[in-house]
Amino acid sequence: MSAGSPAVAKAKPQAQSRIGNGKALLDGVDGRSATMRRYREILAQLKADMGNDPSEAMMMLLRRATTLAVWCEGEETKLANGEEISISEFTSTVNALRRLLSDIGLERKAKDITPSLNSYLADTYSGVAA
């Protein structure tokens, strides 16, 4: 292997899974159910809180946190409708969610929109006659 070649080549889009290329969130899931719509909504909000540019590792944590959040909402719905829920299961899940969110970072991160010096100069002086 030469010094300049990458250790792992990036897969072509047609060789990636539907999840890997962004066409699906979960394998074999329709995506039109109310639960899946809520899943997408929470995931999008968490990504936005991170500036919409999470690493792959961070996306894995975001997806797990989203799963736990959707599950907790379902349990809360059962409780509100007078159904029994396992408080120990719920508490364990909430604690796991809290730990994940703590790892991810609970505060919003602003996206850096500061222009580069070249783009600032080009925008500022593009229409000025010398």
mmCIF file with all atom_site columns, C-alpha atoms in Angstrom:
data_model
loop_
_atom_site.group_PDB
_atom_site.id
_atom_site.type_symbol
_atom_site.label_atom_id
_atom_site.label_alt_id
_atom_site.label_comp_id
_atom_site.label_asym_id
_atom_site.label_entity_id
_atom_site.label_seq_id
_atom_site.pdbx_PDB_ins_code
_atom_site.Cartn_x
_atom_site.Cartn_y
_atom_site.Cartn_z
_atom_site.occupancy
_atom_site.B_iso_or_equiv
_atom_site.pdbx_formal_charge
_atom_site.auth_seq_id
_atom_site.auth_comp_id
_atom_site.auth_asym_id
_atom_site.auth_atom_id
_atom_site.pdbx_PDB_model_num
ATOM 1   C CA . MET A 1 1   ? 0.000   0.000  0.000  1.00 0.00 ? 1   MET A CA 1
ATOM 2   C CA . SER A 1 2   ? 1.474   3.363  -0.938 1.00 0.00 ? 2   SER A CA 1
ATOM 3   C CA . ALA A 1 3   ? 1.919   6.112  1.649  1.00 0.00 ? 3   ALA A CA 1
ATOM 4   C CA . GLY A 1 4   ? -0.681  8.362  -0.006 1.00 0.00 ? 4   GLY A CA 1
ATOM 5   C CA . SER A 1 5   ? -3.500  5.829  -0.441 1.00 0.00 ? 5   SER A CA 1
ATOM 6   C CA . PRO A 1 6   ? -6.314  5.652  2.125  1.00 0.00 ? 6   PRO A CA 1
ATOM 7   C CA . ALA A 1 7   ? -6.533  2.618  4.387  1.00 0.00 ? 7   ALA A CA 1
ATOM 8   C CA . VAL A 1 8   ? -10.237 2.158  3.620  1.00 0.00 ? 8   VAL A CA 1
ATOM 9   C CA . ALA A 1 9   ? -11.810 3.288  0.368  1.00 0.00 ? 9   ALA A CA 1
ATOM 10  C CA . LYS A 1 10  ? -15.193 4.988  0.513  1.00 0.00 ? 10  LYS A CA 1
ATOM 11  C CA . ALA A 1 11  ? -17.958 2.784  -0.875 1.00 0.00 ? 11  ALA A CA 1
ATOM 12  C CA . LYS A 1 12  ? -19.748 3.884  -4.022 1.00 0.00 ? 12  LYS A CA 1
ATOM 13  C CA . PRO A 1 13  ? -23.351 4.987  -3.386 1.00 0.00 ? 13  PRO A CA 1
ATOM 14  C CA . GLN A 1 14  ? -24.749 1.936  -5.193 1.00 0.00 ? 14  GLN A CA 1
ATOM 15  C CA . ALA A 1 15  ? -22.697 -0.314 -2.885 1.00 0.00 ? 15  ALA A CA 1
ATOM 16  C CA . GLN A 1 16  ? -24.008 1.310  0.305  1.00 0.00 ? 16  GLN A CA 1
ATOM 17  C CA . SER A 1 17  ? -27.032 0.146  2.250  1.00 0.00 ? 17  SER A CA 1
ATOM 18  C CA . ARG A 1 18  ? -30.261 2.173  2.141  1.00 0.00 ? 18  ARG A CA 1
ATOM 19  C CA . ILE A 1 19  ? -29.423 3.409  5.623  1.00 0.00 ? 19  ILE A CA 1
ATOM 20  C CA . GLY A 1 20  ? -25.850 4.321  4.656  1.00 0.00 ? 20  GLY A CA 1
ATOM 21  C CA . ASN A 1 21  ? -26.861 6.321  1.612  1.00 0.00 ? 21  ASN A CA 1
ATOM 22  C CA . GLY A 1 22  ? -29.633 8.172  3.456  1.00 0.00 ? 22  GLY A CA 1
ATOM 23  C CA . LYS A 1 23  ? -32.661 6.587  1.754  1.00 0.00 ? 23  LYS A CA 1
ATOM 24  C CA . ALA A 1 24  ? -33.920 4.897  4.956  1.00 0.00 ? 24  ALA A CA 1
ATOM 25  C CA . LEU A 1 25  ? -33.579 5.411  8.697  1.00 0.00 ? 25  LEU A CA 1
ATOM 26  C CA . LEU A 1 26  ? -34.306 1.837  9.749  1.00 0.00 ? 26  LEU A CA 1
ATOM 27  C CA . ASP A 1 27  ? -34.068 -1.297 7.629  1.00 0.00 ? 27  ASP A CA 1
ATOM 28  C CA . GLY A 1 28  ? -37.439 -2.750 6.645  1.00 0.00 ? 28  GLY A CA 1
ATOM 29  C CA . VAL A 1 29  ? -39.504 0.020  8.283  1.00 0.00 ? 29  VAL A CA 1
ATOM 30  C CA . ASP A 1 30  ? -42.152 1.755  6.164  1.00 0.00 ? 30  ASP A CA 1
ATOM 31  C CA . GLY A 1 31  ? -41.582 5.214  7.600  1.00 0.00 ? 31  GLY A CA 1
ATOM 32  C CA . ARG A 1 32  ? -45.164 6.491  7.298  1.00 0.00 ? 32  ARG A CA 1
ATOM 33  C CA . SER A 1 33  ? -46.370 5.454  10.755 1.00 0.00 ? 33  SER A CA 1
ATOM 34  C CA . ALA A 1 34  ? -46.939 8.062  13.450 1.00 0.00 ? 34  ALA A CA 1
ATOM 35  C CA . THR A 1 35  ? -44.100 6.534  15.483 1.00 0.00 ? 35  THR A CA 1
ATOM 36  C CA . MET A 1 36  ? -41.662 6.751  12.583 1.00 0.00 ? 36  MET A CA 1
ATOM 37  C CA . ARG A 1 37  ? -42.708 10.338 11.821 1.00 0.00 ? 37  ARG A CA 1
ATOM 38  C CA . ARG A 1 38  ? -42.041 11.223 15.469 1.00 0.00 ? 38  ARG A CA 1
ATOM 39  C CA . TYR A 1 39  ? -38.696 9.391  15.296 1.00 0.00 ? 39  TYR A CA 1
ATOM 40  C CA . ARG A 1 40  ? -37.643 11.473 12.282 1.00 0.00 ? 40  ARG A CA 1
ATOM 41  C CA . GLU A 1 41  ? -38.831 14.661 13.998 1.00 0.00 ? 41  GLU A CA 1
ATOM 42  C CA . ILE A 1 42  ? -36.824 14.054 17.188 1.00 0.00 ? 42  ILE A CA 1
ATOM 43  C CA . LEU A 1 43  ? -33.741 12.973 15.236 1.00 0.00 ? 43  LEU A CA 1
ATOM 44  C CA . ALA A 1 44  ? -33.900 16.106 13.083 1.00 0.00 ? 44  ALA A CA 1
ATOM 45  C CA . GLN A 1 45  ? -34.225 18.310 16.176 1.00 0.00 ? 45  GLN A CA 1
ATOM 46  C CA . LEU A 1 46  ? -31.245 16.653 17.864 1.00 0.00 ? 46  LEU A CA 1
ATOM 47  C CA . LYS A 1 47  ? -29.153 17.038 14.699 1.00 0.00 ? 47  LYS A CA 1
ATOM 48  C CA . ALA A 1 48  ? -30.170 20.706 14.436 1.00 0.00 ? 48  ALA A CA 1
ATOM 49  C CA . ASP A 1 49  ? -29.099 21.239 18.045 1.00 0.00 ? 49  ASP A CA 1
ATOM 50  C CA . MET A 1 50  ? -25.655 19.990 17.000 1.00 0.00 ? 50  MET A CA 1
ATOM 51  C CA . GLY A 1 51  ? -25.374 22.356 14.054 1.00 0.00 ? 51  GLY A CA 1
ATOM 52  C CA . ASN A 1 52  ? -26.605 19.750 11.512 1.00 0.00 ? 52  ASN A CA 1
ATOM 53  C CA . ASP A 1 53  ? -23.141 18.243 11.050 1.00 0.00 ? 53  ASP A CA 1
ATOM 54  C CA . PRO A 1 54  ? -22.673 15.295 13.451 1.00 0.00 ? 54  PRO A CA 1
ATOM 55  C CA . SER A 1 55  ? -19.965 12.696 12.916 1.00 0.00 ? 55  SER A CA 1
ATOM 56  C CA . GLU A 1 56  ? -20.983 9.105  12.152 1.00 0.00 ? 56  GLU A CA 1
ATOM 57  C CA . ALA A 1 57  ? -20.264 8.106  15.760 1.00 0.00 ? 57  ALA A CA 1
ATOM 58  C CA . MET A 1 58  ? -22.404 10.980 17.016 1.00 0.00 ? 58  MET A CA 1
ATOM 59  C CA . MET A 1 59  ? -25.200 9.950  14.613 1.00 0.00 ? 59  MET A CA 1
ATOM 60  C CA . MET A 1 60  ? -25.167 6.496  16.204 1.00 0.00 ? 60  MET A CA 1
ATOM 61  C CA . LEU A 1 61  ? -25.678 8.079  19.619 1.00 0.00 ? 61  LEU A CA 1
ATOM 62  C CA . LEU A 1 62  ? -28.374 10.399 18.249 1.00 0.00 ? 62  LEU A CA 1
ATOM 63  C CA . ARG A 1 63  ? -30.275 7.458  16.769 1.00 0.00 ? 63  ARG A CA 1
ATOM 64  C CA . ARG A 1 64  ? -30.128 5.511  20.051 1.00 0.00 ? 64  ARG A CA 1
ATOM 65  C CA . ALA A 1 65  ? -31.242 8.576  22.019 1.00 0.00 ? 65  ALA A CA 1
ATOM 66  C CA . THR A 1 66  ? -34.107 9.067  19.558 1.00 0.00 ? 66  THR A CA 1
ATOM 67  C CA . THR A 1 67  ? -35.201 5.454  19.998 1.00 0.00 ? 67  THR A CA 1
ATOM 68  C CA . LEU A 1 68  ? -35.255 5.814  23.775 1.00 0.00 ? 68  LEU A CA 1
ATOM 69  C CA . ALA A 1 69  ? -37.130 9.134  23.584 1.00 0.00 ? 69  ALA A CA 1
ATOM 70  C CA . VAL A 1 70  ? -39.834 7.642  21.328 1.00 0.00 ? 70  VAL A CA 1
ATOM 71  C CA . TRP A 1 71  ? -40.174 4.638  23.642 1.00 0.00 ? 71  TRP A CA 1
ATOM 72  C CA . CYS A 1 72  ? -40.520 6.910  26.688 1.00 0.00 ? 72  CYS A CA 1
ATOM 73  C CA . GLU A 1 73  ? -43.212 8.953  24.950 1.00 0.00 ? 73  GLU A CA 1
ATOM 74  C CA . GLY A 1 74  ? -45.117 5.751  24.199 1.00 0.00 ? 74  GLY A CA 1
ATOM 75  C CA . GLU A 1 75  ? -44.947 4.708  27.839 1.00 0.00 ? 75  GLU A CA 1
ATOM 76  C CA . GLU A 1 76  ? -46.096 8.166  28.955 1.00 0.00 ? 76  GLU A CA 1
ATOM 77  C CA . THR A 1 77  ? -49.068 7.855  26.602 1.00 0.00 ? 77  THR A CA 1
ATOM 78  C CA . LYS A 1 78  ? -49.994 4.520  28.180 1.00 0.00 ? 78  LYS A CA 1
ATOM 79  C CA . LEU A 1 79  ? -49.777 6.034  31.657 1.00 0.00 ? 79  LEU A CA 1
ATOM 80  C CA . ALA A 1 80  ? -51.905 9.041  30.653 1.00 0.00 ? 80  ALA A CA 1
ATOM 81  C CA . ASN A 1 81  ? -54.545 6.636  29.311 1.00 0.00 ? 81  ASN A CA 1
ATOM 82  C CA . GLY A 1 82  ? -54.708 4.822  32.651 1.00 0.00 ? 82  GLY A CA 1
ATOM 83  C CA . GLU A 1 83  ? -52.677 1.793  31.607 1.00 0.00 ? 83  GLU A CA 1
ATOM 84  C CA . GLU A 1 84  ? -50.051 0.199  33.818 1.00 0.00 ? 84  GLU A CA 1
ATOM 85  C CA . ILE A 1 85  ? -46.389 0.718  32.981 1.00 0.00 ? 85  ILE A CA 1
ATOM 86  C CA . SER A 1 86  ? -43.235 -0.645 34.559 1.00 0.00 ? 86  SER A CA 1
ATOM 87  C CA . ILE A 1 87  ? -41.831 2.269  36.544 1.00 0.00 ? 87  ILE A CA 1
ATOM 88  C CA . SER A 1 88  ? -38.466 0.506  36.946 1.00 0.00 ? 88  SER A CA 1
ATOM 89  C CA . GLU A 1 89  ? -38.212 -0.075 33.179 1.00 0.00 ? 89  GLU A CA 1
ATOM 90  C CA . PHE A 1 90  ? -39.257 3.516  32.506 1.00 0.00 ? 90  PHE A CA 1
ATOM 91  C CA . THR A 1 91  ? -36.783 4.917  35.056 1.00 0.00 ? 91  THR A CA 1
ATOM 92  C CA . SER A 1 92  ? -33.925 2.814  33.655 1.00 0.00 ? 92  SER A CA 1
ATOM 93  C CA . THR A 1 93  ? -34.724 3.995  30.145 1.00 0.00 ? 93  THR A CA 1
ATOM 94  C CA . VAL A 1 94  ? -34.940 7.652  31.211 1.00 0.00 ? 94  VAL A CA 1
ATOM 95  C CA . ASN A 1 95  ? -31.554 7.343  32.940 1.00 0.00 ? 95  ASN A CA 1
ATOM 96  C CA . ALA A 1 96  ? -30.017 5.742  29.850 1.00 0.00 ? 96  ALA A CA 1
ATOM 97  C CA . LEU A 1 97  ? -31.485 8.549  27.733 1.00 0.00 ? 97  LEU A CA 1
ATOM 98  C CA . ARG A 1 98  ? -30.128 11.173 30.128 1.00 0.00 ? 98  ARG A CA 1
ATOM 99  C CA . ARG A 1 99  ? -26.643 9.640  29.929 1.00 0.00 ? 99  ARG A CA 1
ATOM 100 C CA . LEU A 1 100 ? -26.750 9.559  26.129 1.00 0.00 ? 100 LEU A CA 1
ATOM 101 C CA . LEU A 1 101 ? -27.936 13.157 25.937 1.00 0.00 ? 101 LEU A CA 1
ATOM 102 C CA . SER A 1 102 ? -25.203 14.155 28.375 1.00 0.00 ? 102 SER A CA 1
ATOM 103 C CA . ASP A 1 103 ? -22.609 12.456 26.137 1.00 0.00 ? 103 ASP A CA 1
ATOM 104 C CA . ILE A 1 104 ? -24.061 14.168 23.078 1.00 0.00 ? 104 ILE A CA 1
ATOM 105 C CA . GLY A 1 105 ? -24.226 17.550 24.818 1.00 0.00 ? 105 GLY A CA 1
ATOM 106 C CA . LEU A 1 106 ? -27.421 19.052 26.128 1.00 0.00 ? 106 LEU A CA 1
ATOM 107 C CA . GLU A 1 107 ? -26.785 22.593 24.911 1.00 0.00 ? 107 GLU A CA 1
ATOM 108 C CA . ARG A 1 108 ? -27.352 23.794 21.373 1.00 0.00 ? 108 ARG A CA 1
ATOM 109 C CA . LYS A 1 109 ? -24.294 24.373 19.264 1.00 0.00 ? 109 LYS A CA 1
ATOM 110 C CA . ALA A 1 110 ? -24.306 27.348 16.941 1.00 0.00 ? 110 ALA A CA 1
ATOM 111 C CA . LYS A 1 111 ? -23.323 26.681 13.370 1.00 0.00 ? 111 LYS A CA 1
ATOM 112 C CA . ASP A 1 112 ? -20.325 28.771 12.318 1.00 0.00 ? 112 ASP A CA 1
ATOM 113 C CA . ILE A 1 113 ? -21.463 31.054 9.509  1.00 0.00 ? 113 ILE A CA 1
ATOM 114 C CA . THR A 1 114 ? -18.465 33.385 9.588  1.00 0.00 ? 114 THR A CA 1
ATOM 115 C CA . PRO A 1 115 ? -17.365 33.921 5.983  1.00 0.00 ? 115 PRO A CA 1
ATOM 116 C CA . SER A 1 116 ? -13.781 33.295 4.980  1.00 0.00 ? 116 SER A CA 1
ATOM 117 C CA . LEU A 1 117 ? -11.643 36.373 4.353  1.00 0.00 ? 117 LEU A CA 1
ATOM 118 C CA . ASN A 1 118 ? -11.660 35.694 0.593  1.00 0.00 ? 118 ASN A CA 1
ATOM 119 C CA . SER A 1 119 ? -15.461 35.403 0.384  1.00 0.00 ? 119 SER A CA 1
ATOM 120 C CA . TYR A 1 120 ? -15.919 38.517 2.574  1.00 0.00 ? 120 TYR A CA 1
ATOM 121 C CA . LEU A 1 121 ? -13.598 40.587 0.368  1.00 0.00 ? 121 LEU A CA 1
ATOM 122 C CA . ALA A 1 122 ? -15.209 39.244 -2.812 1.00 0.00 ? 122 ALA A CA 1
ATOM 123 C CA . ASP A 1 123 ? -18.727 40.070 -1.537 1.00 0.00 ? 123 ASP A CA 1
ATOM 124 C CA . THR A 1 124 ? -17.731 43.472 -0.179 1.00 0.00 ? 124 THR A CA 1
ATOM 125 C CA . TYR A 1 125 ? -15.700 44.723 -3.146 1.00 0.00 ? 125 TYR A CA 1
ATOM 126 C CA . SER A 1 126 ? -17.242 42.855 -6.086 1.00 0.00 ? 126 SER A CA 1
ATOM 127 C CA . GLY A 1 127 ? -19.367 45.773 -7.344 1.00 0.00 ? 127 GLY A CA 1
ATOM 128 C CA . VAL A 1 128 ? -16.979 48.636 -6.575 1.00 0.00 ? 128 VAL A CA 1
ATOM 129 C CA . ALA A 1 129 ? -15.369 50.374 -9.569 1.00 0.00 ? 129 ALA A CA 1
ATOM 130 C CA . ALA A 1 130 ? -11.681 51.196 -9.177 1.00 0.00 ? 130 ALA A CA 1
#
